[in-house]
């Protein structure tokens, strides 16, 4: 999958790369909770993603651990 909006050197990771979230944002709407990356990935603040091909990636934010002594 080509990086259609990436003019960075070196190029940002493609949308099908494992490190796709490292791409540069081209639009950021924190009040709405999302960013559009230059590789076409729509990244949500809950760490969910919508890929350019329509594939949905579920949120993968780490769950906070509660110490056993509390």
Tab-separated table of N, CA and C in Angstrom:
chain	number	residue	atom	x	y	z
A	1	UNK	N	0.855	-1.172	0.000
A	1	UNK	CA	0.000	0.000	0.000
A	1	UNK	C	0.902	1.237	0.000
A	2	UNK	N	0.818	2.097	-0.984
A	2	UNK	CA	1.712	3.247	-1.058
A	2	UNK	C	1.367	4.324	-0.036
A	3	UNK	N	2.372	5.102	0.315
A	3	UNK	CA	2.140	6.250	1.189
A	3	UNK	C	1.805	7.428	0.293
A	4	UNK	N	0.550	7.733	0.150
A	4	UNK	CA	0.096	8.724	-0.813
A	4	UNK	C	0.396	10.160	-0.410
A	5	UNK	N	0.408	10.490	0.866
A	5	UNK	CA	0.605	11.868	1.299
A	5	UNK	C	1.960	12.111	1.941
A	6	UNK	N	2.863	11.156	1.875
A	6	UNK	CA	4.126	11.283	2.587
A	6	UNK	C	5.210	11.849	1.685
A	7	UNK	N	5.721	13.016	2.076
A	7	UNK	CA	6.851	13.600	1.386
A	7	UNK	C	8.059	13.658	2.295
A	8	UNK	N	8.001	12.953	3.430
A	8	UNK	CA	9.078	12.982	4.406
A	8	UNK	C	10.242	12.123	3.936
A	9	UNK	N	11.424	12.488	4.380
A	9	UNK	CA	12.612	11.692	4.112
A	9	UNK	C	13.265	11.356	5.431
A	10	UNK	N	13.431	10.119	5.804
A	10	UNK	CA	12.933	8.954	5.091
A	10	UNK	C	11.410	8.883	5.139
A	11	UNK	N	10.854	8.136	4.219
A	11	UNK	CA	9.397	8.008	4.133
A	11	UNK	C	8.812	7.387	5.394
A	12	UNK	N	7.609	7.792	5.706
A	12	UNK	CA	6.896	7.237	6.859
A	12	UNK	C	6.480	5.800	6.570
A	13	UNK	N	6.213	5.012	7.614
A	13	UNK	CA	5.757	3.635	7.413
A	13	UNK	C	4.420	3.611	6.669
A	14	UNK	N	4.224	2.608	5.872
A	14	UNK	CA	2.972	2.454	5.134
A	14	UNK	C	1.855	2.018	6.078
A	15	UNK	N	0.632	2.115	5.612
A	15	UNK	CA	-0.538	1.767	6.426
A	15	UNK	C	-0.580	0.285	6.779
A	16	UNK	N	0.099	-0.559	6.008
A	16	UNK	CA	0.087	-1.986	6.318
A	16	UNK	C	1.326	-2.426	7.098
A	17	UNK	N	2.157	-1.481	7.512
A	17	UNK	CA	3.332	-1.789	8.327
A	17	UNK	C	2.938	-1.941	9.789
A	18	UNK	N	3.702	-2.717	10.514
A	18	UNK	CA	3.441	-2.902	11.939
A	18	UNK	C	3.630	-1.600	12.714
A	19	UNK	N	4.508	-0.715	12.228
A	19	UNK	CA	4.777	0.552	12.906
A	19	UNK	C	4.051	1.727	12.257
A	20	UNK	N	2.869	1.474	11.674
A	20	UNK	CA	2.113	2.492	10.939
A	20	UNK	C	1.784	3.725	11.773
A	21	UNK	N	1.682	3.588	13.102
A	21	UNK	CA	1.345	4.711	13.969
A	21	UNK	C	2.482	5.732	14.072
A	22	UNK	N	3.673	5.387	13.575
A	22	UNK	CA	4.817	6.295	13.622
A	22	UNK	C	4.783	7.318	12.487
A	23	UNK	N	3.829	7.220	11.575
A	23	UNK	CA	3.722	8.174	10.467
A	23	UNK	C	3.370	9.563	11.002
A	24	UNK	N	3.718	10.586	10.257
A	24	UNK	CA	3.475	11.972	10.657
A	24	UNK	C	1.996	12.334	10.505
A	25	UNK	N	1.433	13.069	11.458
A	25	UNK	CA	0.041	13.521	11.314
A	25	UNK	C	-0.060	14.645	10.282
A	26	UNK	N	-1.113	14.596	9.483
A	26	UNK	CA	-1.382	15.673	8.518
A	26	UNK	C	-2.611	16.465	8.934
A	27	UNK	N	-3.427	15.903	9.812
A	27	UNK	CA	-4.582	16.600	10.391
A	27	UNK	C	-4.766	16.062	11.800
A	28	UNK	N	-5.043	16.973	12.729
A	28	UNK	CA	-5.179	16.581	14.124
A	28	UNK	C	-6.391	17.301	14.696
A	29	UNK	N	-7.346	16.552	15.201
A	29	UNK	CA	-8.561	17.123	15.783
A	29	UNK	C	-8.740	16.579	17.195
A	30	UNK	N	-7.972	17.115	18.161
A	30	UNK	CA	-8.057	16.585	19.523
A	30	UNK	C	-9.435	16.741	20.145
A	31	UNK	N	-10.171	17.782	19.753
A	31	UNK	CA	-11.520	17.960	20.309
A	31	UNK	C	-12.465	16.871	19.836
A	32	UNK	N	-12.129	16.216	18.719
A	32	UNK	CA	-12.936	15.113	18.214
A	32	UNK	C	-12.281	13.760	18.478
A	33	UNK	N	-11.034	13.778	18.945
A	33	UNK	CA	-10.361	12.545	19.345
A	33	UNK	C	-9.709	11.753	18.238
A	34	UNK	N	-9.257	12.413	17.153
A	34	UNK	CA	-8.623	11.671	16.078
A	34	UNK	C	-7.527	12.471	15.396
A	35	UNK	N	-6.659	11.735	14.709
A	35	UNK	CA	-5.600	12.311	13.876
A	35	UNK	C	-5.532	11.513	12.583
A	36	UNK	N	-5.290	12.211	11.478
A	36	UNK	CA	-5.071	11.558	10.193
A	36	UNK	C	-3.581	11.563	9.937
A	37	UNK	N	-3.019	10.375	9.717
A	37	UNK	CA	-1.597	10.248	9.457
A	37	UNK	C	-1.323	10.294	7.962
A	38	UNK	N	-0.100	10.637	7.577
A	38	UNK	CA	0.216	10.810	6.156
A	38	UNK	C	0.121	9.505	5.369
A	39	UNK	N	0.082	8.368	6.042
A	39	UNK	CA	-0.079	7.092	5.348
A	39	UNK	C	-1.552	6.712	5.169
A	40	UNK	N	-2.459	7.633	5.545
A	40	UNK	CA	-3.881	7.399	5.351
A	40	UNK	C	-4.589	6.761	6.530
A	41	UNK	N	-3.871	6.461	7.591
A	41	UNK	CA	-4.456	5.845	8.778
A	41	UNK	C	-5.151	6.915	9.618
A	42	UNK	N	-6.363	6.629	10.027
A	42	UNK	CA	-7.087	7.487	10.947
A	42	UNK	C	-6.877	6.891	12.336
A	43	UNK	N	-6.183	7.632	13.192
A	43	UNK	CA	-5.803	7.162	14.515
A	43	UNK	C	-6.672	7.857	15.550
A	44	UNK	N	-7.342	7.073	16.393
A	44	UNK	CA	-8.227	7.613	17.423
A	44	UNK	C	-7.500	7.669	18.757
A	45	UNK	N	-7.913	8.581	19.639
A	45	UNK	CA	-7.210	8.762	20.906
A	45	UNK	C	-7.292	7.539	21.811
A	46	UNK	N	-8.256	6.644	21.595
A	46	UNK	CA	-8.318	5.411	22.382
A	46	UNK	C	-7.414	4.329	21.811
A	47	UNK	N	-6.591	4.674	20.824
A	47	UNK	CA	-5.629	3.840	20.097
A	47	UNK	C	-6.278	2.931	19.062
A	48	UNK	N	-7.559	3.081	18.812
A	48	UNK	CA	-8.189	2.373	17.700
A	48	UNK	C	-7.746	3.024	16.399
A	49	UNK	N	-7.876	2.300	15.297
A	49	UNK	CA	-7.438	2.803	14.006
A	49	UNK	C	-8.428	2.411	12.915
A	50	UNK	N	-8.498	3.245	11.896
A	50	UNK	CA	-9.223	2.931	10.675
A	50	UNK	C	-8.215	3.045	9.548
A	51	UNK	N	-7.969	1.919	8.865
A	51	UNK	CA	-6.983	1.893	7.790
A	51	UNK	C	-7.608	2.371	6.489
A	52	UNK	N	-6.789	2.802	5.543
A	52	UNK	CA	-7.320	3.326	4.279
A	52	UNK	C	-8.207	2.335	3.517
A	53	UNK	N	-7.985	1.024	3.707
A	53	UNK	CA	-8.794	0.021	3.012
A	53	UNK	C	-10.096	-0.282	3.731
A	54	UNK	N	-10.368	0.444	4.854
A	54	UNK	CA	-11.601	0.247	5.611
A	54	UNK	C	-11.479	-0.718	6.766
A	55	UNK	N	-10.324	-1.363	6.915
A	55	UNK	CA	-10.114	-2.299	8.018
A	55	UNK	C	-10.086	-1.536	9.334
A	56	UNK	N	-10.749	-2.086	10.338
A	56	UNK	CA	-10.801	-1.486	11.668
A	56	UNK	C	-9.831	-2.234	12.579
A	57	UNK	N	-8.996	-1.470	13.277
A	57	UNK	CA	-8.083	-2.041	14.269
A	57	UNK	C	-8.621	-1.627	15.634
A	58	UNK	N	-8.935	-2.602	16.453
A	58	UNK	CA	-9.503	-2.332	17.779
A	58	UNK	C	-8.498	-1.588	18.651
A	59	UNK	N	-8.995	-0.809	19.605
A	59	UNK	CA	-8.086	-0.124	20.528
A	59	UNK	C	-7.154	-1.124	21.206
A	60	UNK	N	-5.916	-0.719	21.379
A	60	UNK	CA	-4.927	-1.607	21.988
A	60	UNK	C	-4.127	-0.888	23.072
A	61	UNK	N	-4.809	0.034	23.719
A	61	UNK	CA	-4.196	0.755	24.828
A	61	UNK	C	-3.937	-0.216	25.968
A	62	UNK	N	-2.803	-0.063	26.621
A	62	UNK	CA	-2.471	-0.915	27.758
A	62	UNK	C	-3.459	-0.667	28.893
A	63	UNK	N	-3.861	-1.715	29.540
A	63	UNK	CA	-4.752	-1.626	30.688
A	63	UNK	C	-3.920	-1.356	31.933
A	64	UNK	N	-4.273	-0.318	32.699
A	64	UNK	CA	-3.490	-0.037	33.905
A	64	UNK	C	-3.591	-1.187	34.902
A	65	UNK	N	-2.476	-1.506	35.513
A	65	UNK	CA	-2.465	-2.576	36.518
A	65	UNK	C	-2.651	-1.984	37.896
A	66	UNK	N	-3.464	-2.636	38.685
A	66	UNK	CA	-3.711	-2.209	40.055
A	66	UNK	C	-2.868	-3.100	40.958
A	67	UNK	N	-1.986	-2.487	41.762
A	67	UNK	CA	-1.160	-3.311	42.654
A	67	UNK	C	-2.012	-4.175	43.583
A	68	UNK	N	-1.527	-5.366	43.898
A	68	UNK	CA	-2.272	-6.302	44.742
A	68	UNK	C	-2.452	-5.805	46.161
A	69	UNK	N	-1.595	-4.923	46.619
A	69	UNK	CA	-1.672	-4.452	48.006
A	69	UNK	C	-2.694	-3.344	48.214
A	70	UNK	N	-3.412	-2.886	47.199
A	70	UNK	CA	-4.411	-1.828	47.387
A	70	UNK	C	-5.759	-2.378	47.692
